[in-house]
Structures are given as C-alpha cells and as structure tokens.
Coordinates of C-alpha atoms in Angstrom, one line a residue:
M23 CA -1.5 -4.8 -14.4
T24 CA 2.2 -4.2 -15.3
E25 CA 1.3 -2.5 -18.6
F26 CA -1.3 -0.3 -16.9
W27 CA 1.0 1.1 -14.2
E28 CA 4.0 1.4 -16.6
S29 CA 1.8 3.4 -19.0
S30 CA 0.4 5.5 -16.1
F31 CA 3.8 6.5 -14.7
Q32 CA 5.2 7.2 -18.2
D33 CA 2.3 9.5 -18.9
K34 CA 1.7 11.1 -15.5
Q35 CA 5.1 10.8 -13.9
T36 CA 4.8 12.1 -10.3
M37 CA 1.0 11.9 -10.4
W38 CA 0.5 12.2 -6.6
G39 CA 3.1 15.0 -6.0
F40 CA 5.9 14.7 -3.6
E41 CA 4.2 15.1 -0.3
P42 CA 3.7 11.8 1.5
A43 CA 0.3 10.5 2.3
E44 CA -0.9 11.4 5.8
A45 CA -1.1 7.7 6.6
A46 CA 2.6 7.3 5.8
V47 CA 3.5 10.1 8.2
S48 CA 1.4 8.7 11.0
T49 CA 2.7 5.2 10.4
A50 CA 6.3 6.4 10.4
T51 CA 5.6 8.1 13.8
F52 CA 4.0 4.9 15.1
F53 CA 6.8 2.7 13.9
Q54 CA 9.4 5.1 15.4
S55 CA 7.6 4.9 18.8
Q56 CA 7.8 1.1 18.6
G57 CA 11.6 1.2 17.9
L58 CA 11.3 -0.3 14.4
K59 CA 14.2 0.1 12.1
N60 CA 13.9 -2.1 9.0
I61 CA 10.9 -1.4 6.8
L62 CA 9.4 -3.1 3.6
I63 CA 7.1 -1.0 1.3
P64 CA 5.2 -3.1 -1.2
G65 CA 3.9 -0.7 -3.9
Y66 CA 6.9 1.7 -3.6
G67 CA 5.8 3.8 -6.5
Y68 CA 8.2 6.7 -7.1
G69 CA 9.2 6.9 -3.4
R70 CA 7.1 9.7 -2.0
N71 CA 5.9 7.7 0.9
A72 CA 9.3 6.0 1.5
K73 CA 11.0 9.4 2.1
V74 CA 9.2 10.1 5.3
F75 CA 10.7 6.8 6.6
T76 CA 14.2 7.3 5.4
D77 CA 14.2 10.9 6.7
R78 CA 13.6 9.4 10.2
G79 CA 16.4 6.9 9.9
F80 CA 14.6 3.8 8.8
A81 CA 16.2 1.3 6.5
V82 CA 13.7 0.9 3.6
T83 CA 13.3 -1.8 1.0
G84 CA 10.7 -1.4 -1.8
I85 CA 8.8 -3.5 -4.3
E86 CA 7.5 -1.8 -7.4
I87 CA 5.8 -3.1 -10.6
S88 CA 6.8 -0.1 -12.7
E89 CA 10.3 0.3 -13.9
T90 CA 9.5 3.9 -14.9
A91 CA 8.4 4.6 -11.3
I92 CA 11.6 3.2 -9.9
G93 CA 13.6 5.4 -12.3
I94 CA 11.7 8.5 -11.2
A95 CA 12.4 7.7 -7.6
K96 CA 16.2 7.3 -8.3
R97 CA 16.2 10.7 -10.1
H98 CA 14.5 12.5 -7.2
Y99 CA 15.8 10.6 -4.2
G100 CA 18.9 8.9 -5.3
D101 CA 19.5 5.1 -5.4
S102 CA 20.2 4.4 -1.7
I103 CA 17.0 2.5 -1.3
H104 CA 16.9 -1.0 -2.7
V105 CA 13.8 -1.5 -4.8
Y106 CA 12.8 -4.9 -6.3
H107 CA 11.3 -4.5 -9.7
G108 CA 8.2 -6.8 -9.9
S109 CA 4.7 -7.4 -8.8
V110 CA 3.7 -8.0 -5.2
T111 CA 1.9 -11.1 -6.4
D112 CA 5.4 -12.6 -7.0
M113 CA 6.6 -12.1 -3.4
P114 CA 8.8 -12.9 -1.7
F115 CA 11.8 -11.2 -3.4
D116 CA 14.1 -12.0 -0.5
H117 CA 14.1 -14.0 2.6
Q118 CA 14.7 -11.2 5.1
T119 CA 12.3 -10.5 8.0
Y120 CA 11.3 -6.9 8.5
D121 CA 10.4 -4.9 11.6
G122 CA 7.5 -3.2 9.8
I123 CA 5.6 -3.2 6.6
F124 CA 3.7 -0.3 5.1
C125 CA 1.4 -0.9 2.1
H126 CA -0.5 2.1 0.9
A127 CA -3.5 2.0 -1.5
L128 CA -2.4 -1.3 -3.1
I129 CA -4.2 -4.3 -1.7
H130 CA -7.6 -3.1 -2.9
L131 CA -6.3 -3.3 -6.5
L132 CA -6.0 -7.1 -6.2
D133 CA -8.5 -9.9 -6.5
V134 CA -9.4 -12.1 -3.5
T135 CA -6.7 -14.7 -4.2
Q136 CA -4.0 -12.1 -4.7
R137 CA -5.0 -10.2 -1.6
R138 CA -4.8 -13.4 0.5
K139 CA -1.4 -14.2 -0.9
L140 CA -0.1 -10.6 -0.2
L141 CA -1.2 -10.8 3.4
Q142 CA 0.4 -14.3 3.8
D143 CA 3.6 -13.2 2.2
C144 CA 3.9 -10.0 4.2
Y145 CA 3.1 -11.8 7.5
R146 CA 5.8 -14.4 6.8
Q147 CA 8.3 -11.6 6.3
L148 CA 7.4 -9.8 9.4
R149 CA 9.5 -10.5 12.5
P150 CA 7.7 -11.6 15.7
D151 CA 6.2 -8.5 17.4
G152 CA 6.6 -6.6 14.2
Y153 CA 3.8 -4.4 12.8
M154 CA 2.3 -4.1 9.3
V155 CA 0.0 -1.3 8.2
F156 CA -2.2 -1.4 5.2
V157 CA -4.2 1.5 3.7
A158 CA -7.2 0.2 1.7
I159 CA -10.2 2.0 0.1
S160 CA -13.4 2.1 2.0
K161 CA -17.0 1.5 0.9
N162 CA -17.8 4.9 2.4
T163 CA -15.7 6.7 -0.2
P164 CA -17.7 8.8 -2.7
T165 CA -16.7 6.6 -5.7
F166 CA -18.1 3.4 -4.3
G167 CA -20.4 1.7 -6.8
E168 CA -19.1 3.5 -9.8
G169 CA -18.1 1.5 -12.9
V170 CA -18.8 -2.1 -13.8
E171 CA -19.5 -4.5 -10.9
I172 CA -17.1 -7.5 -11.1
S173 CA -18.1 -9.2 -7.9
K174 CA -19.4 -8.1 -4.5
D175 CA -17.9 -4.8 -3.5
R176 CA -15.4 -4.9 -6.5
F177 CA -15.8 -2.6 -9.5
E178 CA -13.8 -1.7 -12.6
T179 CA -13.5 2.0 -13.2
R180 CA -13.8 3.7 -16.5
H181 CA -9.9 3.9 -16.5
G182 CA -9.7 0.1 -16.3
V183 CA -8.7 -0.1 -12.6
Q184 CA -10.3 -2.8 -10.6
L185 CA -11.0 -1.8 -7.0
F186 CA -12.2 -3.8 -4.0
Y187 CA -14.0 -1.6 -1.4
Y188 CA -13.6 -2.6 2.2
D189 CA -16.1 -2.3 5.1
A190 CA -15.6 -3.3 8.7
A191 CA -16.7 -6.9 8.0
S192 CA -14.4 -7.5 5.1
V193 CA -11.5 -5.9 7.1
E194 CA -12.1 -8.4 9.9
K195 CA -12.5 -11.3 7.5
E196 CA -9.3 -10.7 5.5
F197 CA -7.0 -9.3 8.3
G198 CA -8.4 -11.0 11.3
S199 CA -6.0 -14.0 11.0
Y200 CA -3.0 -11.7 10.7
G201 CA -2.8 -10.1 14.1
L202 CA -5.4 -7.3 13.5
I203 CA -5.3 -4.8 16.3
E204 CA -6.9 -1.7 14.9
A205 CA -8.8 -0.5 11.8
V206 CA -9.8 3.1 11.5
E207 CA -11.3 5.1 8.7
I208 CA -9.3 8.1 7.5
D209 CA -9.6 10.7 4.8
E210 CA -6.8 11.0 2.2
P211 CA -5.9 13.7 1.8
A212 CA -7.1 15.0 5.2
T213 CA -7.6 18.4 3.6
P214 CA -9.0 18.3 0.0
T215 CA -6.9 20.1 -2.6
G216 CA -7.4 21.1 -6.2
G217 CA -11.1 21.0 -5.9
K218 CA -11.1 17.2 -5.6
P219 CA -12.8 15.6 -2.6
S220 CA -10.9 13.4 -0.2
Q221 CA -11.4 9.6 -0.4
K222 CA -12.2 7.4 2.5
F223 CA -9.7 4.7 3.4
W224 CA -9.2 2.1 6.1
Q225 CA -5.9 2.3 8.0
I226 CA -5.4 -1.2 9.2
T227 CA -2.7 -2.2 11.7
C228 CA -1.6 -5.7 12.5
R229 CA 0.9 -7.1 14.9
K230 CA 2.6 -10.5 14.5
K231 CA 2.1 -12.5 17.6

C-alpha cells in the first residue's frame, strides 16, 4: 500500500484539490460545539482536511503513509502540524489521548483485520467522552460491484485499489462496540463537479463511554 500511495501522490500531487471534504467541515463544526481541542487525523494526506480544523483553533496531529504527501502539505500549509510518517496499521505512534479523531475515506481501504485494529487503536487513543468520526464508502455508491470481487462487499478496482463497501449492517457490526451513536449516508462532494458523479459515503460518529 505504501508504494501505491507514494506513486499516486508523486504523479497526481494535490489530486483532490484544496477544498476540504464537506464531511471535514461538518465534523469540525460538531467537534467545536462539543468543546474539543486536540484532534488526530489518521490518513492526513496533504492536509486539505486538516486545515479546516487548524483554522478553527484545533491542535492537529496527523498520520500519513506517503512521505510525498507530507512534503506537499508542508509546502502549502507550513510545518506547524506534527505528522507521523507511517501506515495506520502501525498505530499507535504516540501514547497521547485525543479529544477527537477524524478519519476520512481510509478505513474502507483496509482488510477486515486491519479495520478492526484501526478501530481498536483509535478508540484506545480517544479520551473518555471524546468523539471519533469515520467516513467510509457505501454500497449505495455508483461504483459498488465494479472490479474483481475479493470477498463479500470487497472489490479490487482496475487501478489496484481494494475497497470494502459498507451497508447499515456492516457499520453496526464493525463500529457498534466502539460507542456508535450515529451513521448517516452523505454525498461527497455534495455538489458534483467536473462532470463526475458524487460518491455515497457513510459518516459514522462514535463516542467513548
């Protein structure tokens, strides 16, 4: 996976533009309303979703598998955010607890064992009464079923990316033990651009008891 994302960022650089995902904006608003301050972002990328948090005064720590992506982030946003270089499958990178965790479009790239470990690791690093929000691709997105089927609801695309598509049952199964309080389907982007249709995702919110 490291080689894939390193090559992708070297080739496509800022492939998603600089506007944050709508889910990042809504999560930042929600975290702010709950008085959260210290945020972990596994799957930091080149920082486009982190900026909406830092602009609102959050202290952000990132985890990113691609050294190229981290370099892009530093060039565009400076180096004030500490980003651990490595895979989320190697968490934890520190022993801090965080008020909130935001993980956008990453968990569905992992296999079942890796997904379980990511949830366990994030939950351990979440302080009591803290919140974590995951954005994961839905079976109701137009691309569901494309590519080579690896296992139930998991497919490898023609680009070599492996995706696990969630439905309500699999959201409950995987997140139910981690303080699941809400799961809603969203469109990203909310307004299609460039002639490309939006994709359907689950925005999944958990609270640590």
